[in-house]
Amino acid sequence: AETKVLAAGESGALVYLGGAGVATATLPAVAAGLNFRFYSTSAQIHVVNGGAAVIQGSYHHNTNGATVARVAVVNATTLALHSTNPLIGDHFEVSCDGTNWYLSGLTNHELTAT
């Protein structure tokens, strides 16, 4: 697993979270127009840290089954793939308006947003 601190100059990047342990990515300071897309390449708990800014928005997950659920995320500073059922291919993206990060994604099971 890897720890990566993203820079504003990497905006638009596809960030692959993988390895045998927890991979952690930290978003850069907020600036309008920044955006990143995250993909899980291993079935592990991977973490995206919003730094000093909050993450808002929503995502969909299939409840580790066949039922799709929409989940709102409000004022979170960290997102983590679910500890029980993360899957390869879980993905979400964040974009920034200069104040907040905004989330959209699709995962096998709920994210842990804190």
Short mmCIF file of C-alpha atoms in Angstrom, two decimals:
data_model
loop_
_atom_site.label_atom_id
_atom_site.label_comp_id
_atom_site.label_asym_id
_atom_site.label_seq_id
_atom_site.Cartn_x
_atom_site.Cartn_y
_atom_site.Cartn_z
CA ALA A 1 0.00 0.00 0.00
CA GLU A 2 1.07 3.53 -0.61
CA THR A 3 0.57 6.98 0.86
CA LYS A 4 0.28 9.75 -1.72
CA VAL A 5 -0.11 13.48 -1.16
CA LEU A 6 -1.65 14.86 -4.33
CA ALA A 7 -0.52 18.21 -5.76
CA ALA A 8 -2.69 20.74 -7.56
CA GLY A 9 -0.58 20.15 -10.69
CA GLU A 10 -1.82 16.55 -10.74
CA SER A 11 -5.43 17.66 -11.18
CA GLY A 12 -7.29 15.42 -13.62
CA ALA A 13 -5.29 12.38 -12.60
CA LEU A 14 -6.62 8.86 -12.30
CA VAL A 15 -5.43 7.69 -8.89
CA TYR A 16 -5.18 3.92 -8.45
CA LEU A 17 -5.47 2.79 -4.82
CA GLY A 18 -4.03 -0.69 -4.43
CA GLY A 19 -1.73 -3.06 -2.65
CA ALA A 20 -2.04 -5.50 0.20
CA GLY A 21 -2.72 -2.86 2.84
CA VAL A 22 -4.47 0.49 3.15
CA ALA A 23 -3.53 3.00 0.44
CA THR A 24 -4.09 6.62 1.44
CA ALA A 25 -4.32 9.68 -0.80
CA THR A 26 -4.50 13.23 0.54
CA LEU A 27 -6.12 15.91 -1.58
CA PRO A 28 -4.29 19.21 -2.15
CA ALA A 29 -5.46 22.55 -0.80
CA VAL A 30 -8.74 23.60 -2.39
CA ALA A 31 -8.68 25.54 -5.65
CA ALA A 32 -11.47 25.95 -8.18
CA GLY A 33 -11.36 23.39 -10.98
CA LEU A 34 -9.23 20.72 -9.31
CA ASN A 35 -10.49 17.17 -9.85
CA PHE A 36 -9.35 13.60 -9.26
CA ARG A 37 -10.78 10.16 -10.01
CA PHE A 38 -9.99 7.24 -7.67
CA TYR A 39 -10.10 3.52 -8.51
CA SER A 40 -9.54 0.60 -6.18
CA THR A 41 -7.17 -1.96 -7.71
CA SER A 42 -7.27 -4.27 -4.68
CA ALA A 43 -10.07 -5.34 -2.36
CA GLN A 44 -8.78 -3.36 0.61
CA ILE A 45 -9.88 -0.42 2.72
CA HIS A 46 -8.42 2.60 0.91
CA VAL A 47 -8.67 6.16 2.19
CA VAL A 48 -8.97 9.61 0.62
CA ASN A 49 -8.26 12.47 3.00
CA GLY A 50 -9.73 15.89 2.20
CA GLY A 51 -7.04 17.75 4.12
CA ALA A 52 -8.35 20.95 5.67
CA ALA A 53 -11.42 21.06 3.37
CA VAL A 54 -14.69 19.19 3.56
CA ILE A 55 -16.18 16.74 1.08
CA GLN A 56 -19.83 17.09 0.05
CA GLY A 57 -22.00 15.23 -2.44
CA SER A 58 -23.32 11.73 -2.95
CA TYR A 59 -22.52 8.34 -4.39
CA HIS A 60 -24.29 5.07 -5.16
CA HIS A 61 -23.45 1.61 -3.87
CA ASN A 62 -25.05 -1.77 -4.38
CA THR A 63 -25.17 -2.77 -0.69
CA ASN A 64 -22.85 -5.71 -1.40
CA GLY A 65 -25.79 -7.28 -3.24
CA ALA A 66 -28.36 -6.26 -5.78
CA THR A 67 -30.04 -3.24 -4.18
CA VAL A 68 -28.70 0.15 -5.21
CA ALA A 69 -28.61 2.86 -2.55
CA ARG A 70 -27.80 6.56 -2.85
CA VAL A 71 -25.88 8.03 0.06
CA ALA A 72 -25.35 11.72 0.81
CA VAL A 73 -22.03 12.88 2.21
CA VAL A 74 -22.07 16.10 4.23
CA ASN A 75 -19.03 17.86 5.70
CA ALA A 76 -16.76 14.78 5.63
CA THR A 77 -13.00 15.16 5.80
CA THR A 78 -12.14 11.52 5.05
CA LEU A 79 -13.61 8.83 2.79
CA ALA A 80 -12.75 5.15 3.17
CA LEU A 81 -13.87 2.11 1.21
CA HIS A 82 -16.00 -0.14 3.40
CA SER A 83 -14.03 -2.39 5.75
CA THR A 84 -16.14 -5.50 5.05
CA ASN A 85 -16.77 -5.59 1.32
CA PRO A 86 -14.45 -3.42 -0.77
CA LEU A 87 -14.06 -4.63 -4.35
CA ILE A 88 -11.60 -4.10 -7.15
CA GLY A 89 -13.16 -1.49 -9.41
CA ASP A 90 -14.85 0.59 -6.71
CA HIS A 91 -14.47 4.17 -7.91
CA PHE A 92 -15.39 7.75 -7.14
CA GLU A 93 -14.34 11.21 -8.16
CA VAL A 94 -14.01 14.56 -6.46
CA SER A 95 -13.98 18.06 -7.92
CA CYS A 96 -13.44 21.39 -6.22
CA ASP A 97 -15.11 24.79 -6.45
CA GLY A 98 -12.41 26.54 -4.40
CA THR A 99 -14.22 25.97 -1.09
CA ASN A 100 -15.36 22.32 -0.95
CA TRP A 101 -14.66 19.02 -2.65
CA TYR A 102 -17.70 17.44 -4.34
CA LEU A 103 -18.11 13.66 -4.54
CA SER A 104 -19.72 11.31 -7.04
CA GLY A 105 -19.09 7.57 -7.38
CA LEU A 106 -20.10 3.94 -7.50
CA THR A 107 -18.93 1.34 -4.99
CA ASN A 108 -19.84 -2.18 -3.93
CA HIS A 109 -20.65 -1.15 -0.38
CA GLU A 110 -20.99 2.08 1.53
CA LEU A 111 -18.06 4.40 2.10
CA THR A 112 -17.11 5.38 5.61
CA ALA A 113 -17.30 9.18 5.61
CA THR A 114 -15.99 10.98 8.68
#
